[in-house]
C-alpha atoms as a PDB file:
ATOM      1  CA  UNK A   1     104.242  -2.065 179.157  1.00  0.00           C
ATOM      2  CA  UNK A   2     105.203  -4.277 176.355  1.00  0.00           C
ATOM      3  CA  UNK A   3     103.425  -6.047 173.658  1.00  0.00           C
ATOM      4  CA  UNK A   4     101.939  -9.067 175.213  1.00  0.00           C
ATOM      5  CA  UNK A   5     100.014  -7.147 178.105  1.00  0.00           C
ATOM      6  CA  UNK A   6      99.318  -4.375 175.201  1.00  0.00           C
ATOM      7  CA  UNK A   7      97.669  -7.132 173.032  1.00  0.00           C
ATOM      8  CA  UNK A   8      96.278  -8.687 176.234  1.00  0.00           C
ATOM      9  CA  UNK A   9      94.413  -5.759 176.739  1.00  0.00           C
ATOM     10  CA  UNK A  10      93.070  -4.954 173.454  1.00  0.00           C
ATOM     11  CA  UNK A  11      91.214  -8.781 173.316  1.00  0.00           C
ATOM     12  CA  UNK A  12      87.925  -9.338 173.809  1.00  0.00           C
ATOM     13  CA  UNK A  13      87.602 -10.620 178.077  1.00  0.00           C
ATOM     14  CA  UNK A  14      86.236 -14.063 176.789  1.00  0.00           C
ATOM     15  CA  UNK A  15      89.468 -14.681 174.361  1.00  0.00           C
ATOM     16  CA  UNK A  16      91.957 -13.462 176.504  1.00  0.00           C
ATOM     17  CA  UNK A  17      92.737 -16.880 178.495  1.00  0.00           C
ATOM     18  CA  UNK A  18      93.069 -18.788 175.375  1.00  0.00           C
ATOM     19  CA  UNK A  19      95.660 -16.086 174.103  1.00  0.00           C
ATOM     20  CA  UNK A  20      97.569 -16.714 177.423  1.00  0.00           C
ATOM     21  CA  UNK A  21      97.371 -20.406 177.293  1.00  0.00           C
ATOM     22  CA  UNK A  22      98.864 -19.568 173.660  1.00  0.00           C
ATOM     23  CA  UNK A  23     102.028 -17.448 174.936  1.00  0.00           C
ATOM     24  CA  UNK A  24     102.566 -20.052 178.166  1.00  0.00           C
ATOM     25  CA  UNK A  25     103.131 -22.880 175.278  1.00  0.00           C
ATOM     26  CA  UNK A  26     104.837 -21.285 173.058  1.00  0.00           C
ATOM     27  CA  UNK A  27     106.034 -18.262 174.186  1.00  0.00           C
ATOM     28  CA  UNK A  28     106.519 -18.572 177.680  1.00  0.00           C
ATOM     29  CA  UNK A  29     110.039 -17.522 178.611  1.00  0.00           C
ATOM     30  CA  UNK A  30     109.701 -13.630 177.210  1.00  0.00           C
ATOM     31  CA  UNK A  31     105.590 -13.915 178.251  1.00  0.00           C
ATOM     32  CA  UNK A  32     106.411 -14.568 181.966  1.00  0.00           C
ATOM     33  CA  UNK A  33     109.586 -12.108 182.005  1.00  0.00           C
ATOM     34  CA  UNK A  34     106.973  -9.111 180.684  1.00  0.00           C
ATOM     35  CA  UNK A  35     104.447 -10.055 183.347  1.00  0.00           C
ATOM     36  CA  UNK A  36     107.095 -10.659 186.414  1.00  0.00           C
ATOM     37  CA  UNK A  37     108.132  -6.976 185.369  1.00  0.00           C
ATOM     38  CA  UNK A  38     104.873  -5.253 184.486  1.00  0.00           C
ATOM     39  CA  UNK A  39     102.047  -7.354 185.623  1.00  0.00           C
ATOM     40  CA  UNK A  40     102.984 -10.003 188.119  1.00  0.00           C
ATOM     41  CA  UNK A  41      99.679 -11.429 188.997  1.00  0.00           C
ATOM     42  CA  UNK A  42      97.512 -11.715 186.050  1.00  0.00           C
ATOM     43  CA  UNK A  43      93.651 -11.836 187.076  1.00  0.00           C
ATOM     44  CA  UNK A  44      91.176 -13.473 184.756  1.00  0.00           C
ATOM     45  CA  UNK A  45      87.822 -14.624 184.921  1.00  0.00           C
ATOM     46  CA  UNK A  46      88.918 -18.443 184.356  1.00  0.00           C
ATOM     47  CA  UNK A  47      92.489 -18.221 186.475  1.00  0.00           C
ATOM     48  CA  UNK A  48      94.592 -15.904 188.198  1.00  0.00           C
ATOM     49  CA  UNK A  49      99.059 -16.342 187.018  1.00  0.00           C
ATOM     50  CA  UNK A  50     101.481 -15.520 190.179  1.00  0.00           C
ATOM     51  CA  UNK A  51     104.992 -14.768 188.299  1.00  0.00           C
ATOM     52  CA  UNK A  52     107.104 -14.224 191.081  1.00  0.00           C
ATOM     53  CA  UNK A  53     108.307 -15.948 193.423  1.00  0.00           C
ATOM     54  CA  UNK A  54     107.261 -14.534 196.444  1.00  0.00           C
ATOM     55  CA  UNK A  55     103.680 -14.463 195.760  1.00  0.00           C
ATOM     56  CA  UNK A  56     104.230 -18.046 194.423  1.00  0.00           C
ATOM     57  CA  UNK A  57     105.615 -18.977 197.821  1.00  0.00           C
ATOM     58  CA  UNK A  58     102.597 -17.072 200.028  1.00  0.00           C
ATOM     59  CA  UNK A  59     100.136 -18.352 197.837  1.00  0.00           C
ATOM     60  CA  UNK A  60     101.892 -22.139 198.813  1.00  0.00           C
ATOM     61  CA  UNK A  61     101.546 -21.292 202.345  1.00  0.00           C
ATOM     62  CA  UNK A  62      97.827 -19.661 202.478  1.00  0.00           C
ATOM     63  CA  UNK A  63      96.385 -22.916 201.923  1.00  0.00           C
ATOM     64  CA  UNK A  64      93.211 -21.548 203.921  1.00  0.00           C
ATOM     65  CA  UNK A  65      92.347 -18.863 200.810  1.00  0.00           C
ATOM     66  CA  UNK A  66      94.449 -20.719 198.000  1.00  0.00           C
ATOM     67  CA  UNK A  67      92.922 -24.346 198.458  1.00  0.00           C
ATOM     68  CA  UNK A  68      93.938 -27.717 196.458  1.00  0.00           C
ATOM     69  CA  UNK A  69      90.331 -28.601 196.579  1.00  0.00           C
ATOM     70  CA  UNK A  70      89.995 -28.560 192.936  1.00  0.00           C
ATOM     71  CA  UNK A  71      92.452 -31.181 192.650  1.00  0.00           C
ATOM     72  CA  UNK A  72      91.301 -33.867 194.963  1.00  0.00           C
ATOM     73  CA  UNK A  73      89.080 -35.527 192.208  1.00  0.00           C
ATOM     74  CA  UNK A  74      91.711 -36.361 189.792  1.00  0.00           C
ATOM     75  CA  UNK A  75      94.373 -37.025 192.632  1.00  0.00           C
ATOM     76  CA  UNK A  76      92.248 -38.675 195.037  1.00  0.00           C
ATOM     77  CA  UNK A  77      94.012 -39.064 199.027  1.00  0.00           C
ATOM     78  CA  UNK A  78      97.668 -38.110 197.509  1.00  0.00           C
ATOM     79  CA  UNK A  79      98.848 -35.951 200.372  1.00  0.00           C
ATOM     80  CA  UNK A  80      99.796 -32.509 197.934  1.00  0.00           C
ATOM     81  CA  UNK A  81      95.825 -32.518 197.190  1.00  0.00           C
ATOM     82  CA  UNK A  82      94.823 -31.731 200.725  1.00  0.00           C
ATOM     83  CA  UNK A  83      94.528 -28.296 202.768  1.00  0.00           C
ATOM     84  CA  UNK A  84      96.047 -28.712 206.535  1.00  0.00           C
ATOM     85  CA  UNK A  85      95.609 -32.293 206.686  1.00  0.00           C
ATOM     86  CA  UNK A  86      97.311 -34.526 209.646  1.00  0.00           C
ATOM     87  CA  UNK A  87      98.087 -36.899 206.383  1.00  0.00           C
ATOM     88  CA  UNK A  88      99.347 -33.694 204.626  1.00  0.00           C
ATOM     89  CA  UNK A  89     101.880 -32.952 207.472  1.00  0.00           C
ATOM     90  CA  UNK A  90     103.056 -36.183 208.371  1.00  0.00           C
ATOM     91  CA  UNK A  91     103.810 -37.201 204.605  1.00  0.00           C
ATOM     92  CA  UNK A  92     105.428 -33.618 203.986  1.00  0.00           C
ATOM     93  CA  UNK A  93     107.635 -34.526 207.498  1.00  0.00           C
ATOM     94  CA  UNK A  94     108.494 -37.553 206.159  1.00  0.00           C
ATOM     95  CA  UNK A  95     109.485 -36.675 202.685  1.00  0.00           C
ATOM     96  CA  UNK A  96     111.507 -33.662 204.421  1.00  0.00           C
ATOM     97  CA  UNK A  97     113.547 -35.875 207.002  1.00  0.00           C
ATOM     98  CA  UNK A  98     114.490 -38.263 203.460  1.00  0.00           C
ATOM     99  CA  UNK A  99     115.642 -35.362 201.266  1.00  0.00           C
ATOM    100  CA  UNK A 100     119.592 -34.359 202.064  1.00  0.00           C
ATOM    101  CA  UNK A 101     119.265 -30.594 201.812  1.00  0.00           C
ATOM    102  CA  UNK A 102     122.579 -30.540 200.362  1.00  0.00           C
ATOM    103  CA  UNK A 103     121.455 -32.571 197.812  1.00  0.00           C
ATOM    104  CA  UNK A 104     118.676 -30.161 196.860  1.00  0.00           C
ATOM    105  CA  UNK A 105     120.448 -28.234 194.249  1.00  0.00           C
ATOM    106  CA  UNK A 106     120.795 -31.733 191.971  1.00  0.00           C
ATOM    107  CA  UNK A 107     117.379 -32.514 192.579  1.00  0.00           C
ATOM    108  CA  UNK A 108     115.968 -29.416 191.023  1.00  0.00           C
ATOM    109  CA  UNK A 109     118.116 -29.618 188.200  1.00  0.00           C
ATOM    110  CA  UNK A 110     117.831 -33.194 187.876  1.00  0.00           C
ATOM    111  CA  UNK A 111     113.403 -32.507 187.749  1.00  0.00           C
ATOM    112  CA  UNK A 112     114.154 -29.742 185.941  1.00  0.00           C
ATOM    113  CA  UNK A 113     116.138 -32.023 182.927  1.00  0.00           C
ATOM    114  CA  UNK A 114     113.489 -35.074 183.352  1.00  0.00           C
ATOM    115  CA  UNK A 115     110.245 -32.015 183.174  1.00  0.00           C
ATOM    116  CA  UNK A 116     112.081 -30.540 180.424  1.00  0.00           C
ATOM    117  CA  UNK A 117     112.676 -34.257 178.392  1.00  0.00           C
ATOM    118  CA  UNK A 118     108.832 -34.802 179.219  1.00  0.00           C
ATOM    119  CA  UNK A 119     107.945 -32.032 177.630  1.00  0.00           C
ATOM    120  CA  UNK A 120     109.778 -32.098 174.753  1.00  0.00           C
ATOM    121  CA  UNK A 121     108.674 -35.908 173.835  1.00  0.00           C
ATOM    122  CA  UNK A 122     104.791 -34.951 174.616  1.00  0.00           C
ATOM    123  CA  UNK A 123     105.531 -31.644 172.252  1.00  0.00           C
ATOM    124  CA  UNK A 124     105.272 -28.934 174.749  1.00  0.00           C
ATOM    125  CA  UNK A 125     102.056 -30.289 176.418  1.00  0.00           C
ATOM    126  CA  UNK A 126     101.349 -32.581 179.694  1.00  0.00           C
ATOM    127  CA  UNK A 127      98.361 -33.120 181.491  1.00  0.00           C
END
């Protein structure tokens, strides 16, 4: 174990999620590379961090235990903020039969250049 789960440990429960919030802003490329290796789900009282991928990807697909629930009142009806919805599937269907899967690979770098220009004009933080 390294020093971020080290210190992680040693803080008080109650301070320990505003520590992590801390390391995700401004530390976050060697914070999430220490907990994919040593810790890849972090459980705390106010949220639980998946690091790698495929827990990221099962947690995605168990919307029965992970809901969206909690996101319904500040997205309203958009079809990502419902659990097994007929609205849910059809829009997903849809937006899958528009995308070119060959063109996938530009699209995530092309989110990834637009999230990362977001973030750098709104200085490291987005709602």
């Amino acid at each position: 174990m390294s020093g971020y789960l080290e210190r992680f440990e040693q803080t008080p429960v109650a301070e320990r999620w505003a520590l992590v919030r801390r390391w995700m802003f401004e530390e976050p490329l060697p914070f999430f590379a220490e907990l994919r290796a040593y810790r890849p789900v972090l459980v705390m009282p106010e949220v639980v961090l998946a690091t790698r991928y495929a827990d990221c990807a099962e947690i995605l697909r168990r919307f029965d235990t992970f809901s969206v629930r909690l996101y319904r009142p500040k997205q309203g009806d958009y079809w990502m903020a419902q659990d097994d919805t007929a609205i849910h599937w059809r829009e997903k269907s849809i937006m899958r039969a528009i995308l070119d899967r060959e063109d996938i690979p530009a699209i995530r770098a092309y989110v990834a250049d637009k999230a990362g220009a977001i973030l750098r004009v709104a200085g490291g933080e987005i709602d």
